[in-house]
Amino acid sequence: MKTLYPEIEPYAIHLFKRNRHHIHVEECGNPSGLPVVFLHGGPGSGCKAYHRRFFDPEKYRVVLVDQRGAGRSLPQGKLVGNTTADLIRDLEYIRHALQIERWLVFGGSWGATLGLVYAQRHPPKISGLVLRAAFLARQRDIDWFVGSGADRIYPEQWDRFMESIPEPERHRPLSYLYACLTGDDELARRRAARVWAQWSGQVIVGNEFEPSELTEHVSSEIVNQARIELHYAVNGYFIPENAILEQCGRIRRLPVILIHGRRDLVCPVESSFSLSRRLPNSGLRVLPNAGHIAAGEEMIDALVSAADEMAERLDS
């Protein structure tokens, strides 16, 4: 069973100015290696040091991008000029700036969503895709997470979530929380961020989630991530309904590895299955004991193995 590669530091760090945003980008591994761009989830979560370790540092030139408003990109939590189209333009700008002709796209959850839309917009610039826990940004996917799916798995937590929202607003919890997060009341912003983080954390992490960790203090990072997440959610992720599946023909020739945990309660495995039916050059790997996050022996083994396999496939 494969594990993460050893810890590694970036050999280059960039801060690209894009309109009113500054995009943090780091490079690690082999400067002459196979280019791969890592797309984090959320939206709004940012890259972490362990994300560098999915890739063989001798074979890959790893580019990690903190998307607009996320991670170390500035200003943190900024919503103006922050849409899916903006993120796609940023990726093309970065690719040009780093003088990369084509690169492998590696992303999970929202990162898989962004990777799919980006690849469909610019297929000649993509050498392949490794996608974990694909999220298709359909209304049914949003509804599953908030109101008609996961609430049936965690009814106690859902009940607490709804009790945190005024009764007249309970028919539109996302819109209500988003209004709080973008309002002028600092206390209301932090309360809304706590409510959202407690519910989403429970569904994402599962039984290991400790909601007590969010009862004492809600950091600005938690508030900013919640702002971005709900900014995208209430706007349908700025993606037309069912567009990702409908545009799969544009990337049908690309090699794609789809990895999905059977126990994923954020993005049910149906999403990756539906993609595999539309992408004849794809392989679907369903992990029986894995959940949503990129953690645990089974998931780490699958992700590292996929990156190693793509390196051999694209190199040959």
Coordinates of C-alpha atoms in Angstrom, one line a residue:
M1 CA 0.0 0.0 0.0
K2 CA 1.4 3.3 -1.0
T3 CA 1.9 6.3 1.3
L4 CA 2.6 10.0 0.9
Y5 CA 6.0 10.9 -0.4
P6 CA 8.4 12.6 2.0
E7 CA 7.9 16.2 3.1
I8 CA 9.1 18.7 0.6
E9 CA 9.5 22.5 0.4
P10 CA 8.7 24.6 -2.6
Y11 CA 11.5 25.7 -4.9
A12 CA 9.6 28.7 -6.1
I13 CA 6.7 30.8 -4.7
H14 CA 4.8 33.4 -6.8
L15 CA 2.1 36.0 -6.1
F16 CA 0.4 36.8 -9.4
K17 CA -1.6 40.0 -9.5
R18 CA -5.0 39.4 -11.1
N19 CA -7.3 42.5 -11.1
R20 CA -8.0 43.1 -7.4
H21 CA -6.7 39.6 -6.4
H22 CA -3.2 38.3 -5.7
I23 CA -3.0 34.5 -6.4
H24 CA -0.5 32.5 -4.3
V25 CA 1.2 29.8 -6.3
E26 CA 4.0 27.5 -5.3
E27 CA 6.1 25.0 -7.2
C28 CA 7.9 21.9 -5.9
G29 CA 9.5 18.7 -7.1
N30 CA 11.4 18.6 -10.4
P31 CA 11.5 21.8 -12.4
S32 CA 11.9 19.7 -15.5
G33 CA 9.3 17.1 -14.6
L34 CA 5.8 16.4 -15.8
P35 CA 3.7 19.5 -14.9
V36 CA 0.7 18.9 -12.7
V37 CA -1.6 21.5 -11.2
F38 CA -3.2 20.8 -7.8
L39 CA -6.7 22.2 -7.3
H40 CA -8.0 22.4 -3.7
G41 CA -11.6 22.0 -2.6
G42 CA -14.0 24.1 -0.7
P43 CA -14.4 26.3 -2.5
G44 CA -12.2 28.4 -0.3
S45 CA -10.1 25.9 1.6
G46 CA -6.6 26.6 0.2
C47 CA -3.6 24.3 -0.4
K48 CA -1.9 22.4 2.5
A49 CA 1.7 21.2 2.8
Y50 CA 0.7 17.6 2.6
H51 CA -0.9 18.2 -0.9
R52 CA 2.7 18.4 -2.3
R53 CA 3.3 14.8 -1.2
F54 CA 0.9 13.0 -3.5
F55 CA 3.5 13.3 -6.3
D56 CA 6.8 11.7 -6.9
P57 CA 9.2 14.7 -6.6
E58 CA 11.6 13.3 -9.1
K59 CA 9.0 12.9 -11.8
Y60 CA 6.6 15.8 -11.3
R61 CA 6.8 19.6 -11.4
V62 CA 4.0 20.3 -8.9
V63 CA 2.1 23.6 -9.1
L64 CA -0.2 24.3 -6.2
V65 CA -2.7 27.2 -6.6
D66 CA -4.6 28.9 -3.8
Q67 CA -7.7 30.0 -5.6
R68 CA -9.1 33.6 -5.3
G69 CA -9.7 34.6 -1.7
A70 CA -8.5 31.3 -0.4
G71 CA -5.4 30.1 1.5
R72 CA -2.5 32.5 1.1
S73 CA -4.1 34.4 -1.8
L74 CA -5.1 38.0 -1.1
P75 CA -7.4 39.6 0.0
Q76 CA -8.6 36.6 1.9
G77 CA -12.3 35.9 1.6
K78 CA -12.8 38.5 -1.2
L79 CA -15.9 37.8 -3.2
V80 CA -15.8 40.5 -5.9
G81 CA -14.4 39.1 -9.1
N82 CA -14.6 35.6 -7.6
T83 CA -16.4 33.2 -10.0
T84 CA -15.7 29.9 -11.7
A85 CA -14.9 31.8 -14.9
D86 CA -12.4 34.0 -13.0
L87 CA -10.7 30.9 -11.6
I88 CA -10.4 29.3 -15.0
R89 CA -8.8 32.5 -16.4
D90 CA -6.4 32.5 -13.5
L91 CA -5.3 28.9 -14.3
E92 CA -4.6 29.8 -17.9
Y93 CA -2.7 32.9 -16.8
I94 CA -0.6 30.8 -14.5
R95 CA 0.1 28.2 -17.1
H96 CA 1.3 30.8 -19.5
A97 CA 3.3 32.6 -16.9
L98 CA 5.1 29.4 -15.9
Q99 CA 5.6 28.5 -19.6
I100 CA 3.8 25.2 -19.3
E101 CA 2.4 23.8 -22.6
R102 CA 0.1 21.1 -21.1
W103 CA -0.4 19.9 -17.5
L104 CA -2.1 17.1 -15.6
V105 CA -5.1 18.3 -13.5
F106 CA -5.3 16.8 -10.0
G107 CA -8.2 17.8 -7.8
G108 CA -10.8 16.7 -5.3
S109 CA -14.4 17.6 -4.5
W110 CA -14.7 21.3 -5.7
G111 CA -11.2 20.9 -7.1
A112 CA -12.5 18.1 -9.3
T113 CA -15.4 20.4 -10.4
L114 CA -13.1 23.2 -11.3
G115 CA -10.7 20.8 -13.0
L116 CA -13.5 19.4 -15.2
V117 CA -14.8 22.8 -16.2
Y118 CA -11.3 24.0 -16.9
A119 CA -10.5 21.0 -19.0
Q120 CA -13.7 21.3 -21.0
R121 CA -12.9 24.9 -21.7
H122 CA -9.2 24.2 -22.7
P123 CA -8.8 20.5 -23.7
P124 CA -5.6 21.0 -25.7
K125 CA -3.8 22.3 -22.6
I126 CA -4.7 19.3 -20.5
S127 CA -2.6 16.0 -20.5
G128 CA -5.0 14.1 -18.2
L129 CA -7.1 14.3 -15.0
V130 CA -7.0 12.6 -11.6
L131 CA -10.3 13.5 -9.9
R132 CA -11.3 12.5 -6.3
A133 CA -14.9 12.7 -5.0
A134 CA -16.2 14.5 -8.1
F135 CA -18.9 17.1 -7.5
L136 CA -21.0 18.0 -10.5
A137 CA -22.6 21.2 -9.1
R138 CA -26.1 20.2 -10.1
Q139 CA -29.1 21.3 -8.1
R140 CA -29.6 17.7 -6.9
D141 CA -26.0 17.7 -5.6
I142 CA -26.5 20.9 -3.6
D143 CA -29.8 19.6 -2.3
W144 CA -28.3 16.4 -1.1
F145 CA -25.8 18.3 1.1
V146 CA -28.4 20.8 2.4
G147 CA -31.9 19.4 2.8
S148 CA -32.7 16.2 1.0
G149 CA -30.0 13.6 1.6
A150 CA -27.3 14.1 4.2
D151 CA -30.0 15.4 6.7
R152 CA -31.4 11.8 6.8
I153 CA -28.0 10.4 7.7
Y154 CA -27.3 13.0 10.5
P155 CA -30.9 14.0 11.6
E156 CA -29.7 15.1 15.1
Q157 CA -27.1 17.4 13.6
W158 CA -29.5 18.7 10.9
D159 CA -32.1 19.5 13.6
R160 CA -29.5 21.6 15.5
F161 CA -28.5 23.2 12.2
M162 CA -32.1 24.2 11.5
E163 CA -32.7 25.4 15.1
S164 CA -29.8 27.9 14.6
I165 CA -31.7 29.6 11.8
P166 CA -34.8 31.8 12.4
E167 CA -38.0 29.9 11.6
P168 CA -39.1 32.2 8.7
E169 CA -35.7 31.6 7.0
R170 CA -35.6 27.8 7.3
H171 CA -36.9 27.3 3.8
R172 CA -33.7 28.9 2.5
P173 CA -30.9 28.2 4.9
L174 CA -28.0 28.8 2.5
S175 CA -29.3 32.2 1.4
Y176 CA -29.9 33.2 5.1
L177 CA -26.4 32.2 6.2
Y178 CA -24.9 33.9 3.1
A179 CA -26.7 37.1 3.9
C180 CA -25.3 37.0 7.5
L181 CA -21.8 36.2 6.3
T182 CA -21.8 39.2 3.9
G183 CA -23.5 41.6 6.2
D184 CA -22.0 44.3 8.5
D185 CA -22.6 42.6 11.8
E186 CA -19.4 40.9 12.9
L187 CA -21.0 38.8 15.5
A188 CA -23.6 37.6 13.0
R189 CA -20.9 36.7 10.6
R190 CA -19.1 34.5 13.1
R191 CA -22.3 32.9 14.3
A192 CA -23.2 32.0 10.7
A193 CA -19.7 30.7 10.0
R194 CA -19.9 28.5 13.1
V195 CA -23.4 27.1 12.1
W196 CA -22.1 26.3 8.7
A197 CA -18.8 24.8 9.8
Q198 CA -20.5 22.5 12.3
W199 CA -23.0 21.1 9.8
S200 CA -20.5 20.8 6.9
G201 CA -17.8 19.4 9.1
Q202 CA -20.1 16.7 10.4
V203 CA -21.0 15.6 6.9
I204 CA -17.4 15.8 5.6
V205 CA -15.5 14.2 8.4
G206 CA -18.2 11.9 9.8
N207 CA -18.0 10.2 13.2
E208 CA -14.5 11.7 13.9
F209 CA -15.8 15.3 13.8
E210 CA -15.7 17.2 17.1
P211 CA -18.2 20.2 16.9
S212 CA -17.0 21.3 20.3
E213 CA -13.8 22.6 18.6
L214 CA -16.0 25.4 17.1
T215 CA -17.8 26.5 20.2
E216 CA -15.1 28.6 21.7
H217 CA -13.7 30.7 18.9
V218 CA -14.4 31.1 15.2
S219 CA -11.3 32.3 13.4
S220 CA -11.3 34.7 10.5
E221 CA -10.1 31.8 8.3
I222 CA -13.3 29.9 9.1
V223 CA -15.4 32.9 8.3
N224 CA -13.6 33.6 5.0
Q225 CA -13.9 30.0 3.9
A226 CA -17.6 29.9 4.8
R227 CA -18.1 33.2 2.8
I228 CA -16.5 31.7 -0.3
E229 CA -18.3 28.3 0.0
L230 CA -21.7 29.9 0.3
H231 CA -20.9 32.5 -2.3
Y232 CA -20.4 29.7 -4.8
A233 CA -23.3 27.5 -3.5
V234 CA -26.0 30.2 -3.7
N235 CA -24.9 31.1 -7.2
G236 CA -25.0 27.5 -8.4
Y237 CA -21.2 27.5 -8.5
F238 CA -21.5 29.7 -11.6
I239 CA -22.1 26.6 -13.7
P240 CA -25.2 26.0 -15.8
E241 CA -27.4 23.1 -14.7
N242 CA -25.9 19.7 -15.8
A243 CA -23.3 21.5 -17.9
I244 CA -20.4 19.3 -16.8
L245 CA -21.9 16.1 -17.9
E246 CA -23.2 17.6 -21.1
Q247 CA -19.7 18.9 -22.0
C248 CA -17.9 15.6 -21.4
G249 CA -17.6 15.1 -25.1
R250 CA -14.9 17.8 -25.2
I251 CA -12.6 15.8 -23.0
R252 CA -13.6 12.2 -24.0
R253 CA -10.1 11.5 -25.4
L254 CA -8.2 12.6 -22.3
P255 CA -7.0 9.9 -19.8
V256 CA -9.0 10.3 -16.6
I257 CA -8.8 8.5 -13.3
L258 CA -11.8 8.8 -11.1
I259 CA -11.5 8.0 -7.4
H260 CA -14.4 8.0 -5.0
G261 CA -15.1 6.7 -1.5
R262 CA -18.2 4.6 -1.2
R263 CA -18.9 6.2 2.2
D264 CA -18.7 9.7 0.8
L265 CA -21.7 11.6 2.2
V266 CA -20.8 15.0 0.7
C267 CA -20.6 13.8 -2.9
P268 CA -22.3 10.5 -3.5
V269 CA -20.5 8.1 -5.7
E270 CA -23.2 8.4 -8.4
S271 CA -21.4 11.6 -9.6
S272 CA -18.1 9.8 -10.5
F273 CA -20.1 6.8 -11.9
S274 CA -22.1 9.2 -14.2
L275 CA -18.8 10.8 -15.4
S276 CA -17.3 7.4 -16.1
R277 CA -20.3 6.6 -18.4
R278 CA -19.6 9.8 -20.4
L279 CA -15.8 9.5 -20.5
P280 CA -14.7 6.4 -22.4
N281 CA -11.0 6.9 -21.6
S282 CA -11.6 7.0 -17.9
G283 CA -11.2 4.5 -15.1
L284 CA -13.4 4.5 -11.9
R285 CA -12.0 3.3 -8.7
V286 CA -14.6 3.1 -5.8
L287 CA -13.0 2.6 -2.4
P288 CA -15.3 0.6 -0.2
N289 CA -14.1 2.0 3.2
A290 CA -13.2 5.6 2.3
G291 CA -15.2 8.7 2.8
H292 CA -14.9 12.2 1.4
I293 CA -11.6 13.6 2.5
A294 CA -8.2 12.9 1.1
A295 CA -7.1 10.9 4.2
G296 CA -6.9 7.4 5.4
E297 CA -4.7 4.5 4.1
E298 CA -7.1 3.5 1.4
M299 CA -7.6 6.9 -0.1
I300 CA -3.9 8.0 0.2
D301 CA -2.9 4.7 -1.5
A302 CA -5.4 5.4 -4.3
L303 CA -4.3 9.0 -4.9
V304 CA -0.6 8.3 -4.8
S305 CA -1.0 5.3 -7.1
A306 CA -3.1 7.3 -9.5
A307 CA -0.4 10.0 -9.7
D308 CA 2.3 7.4 -10.2
E309 CA 0.3 5.7 -12.9
M310 CA -0.3 8.9 -14.7
A311 CA 3.4 9.8 -14.6
E312 CA 4.2 6.5 -16.3
R313 CA 1.4 6.7 -18.8
L314 CA 2.1 10.3 -19.9
D315 CA 5.9 9.8 -19.9
S316 CA 5.5 6.9 -22.3

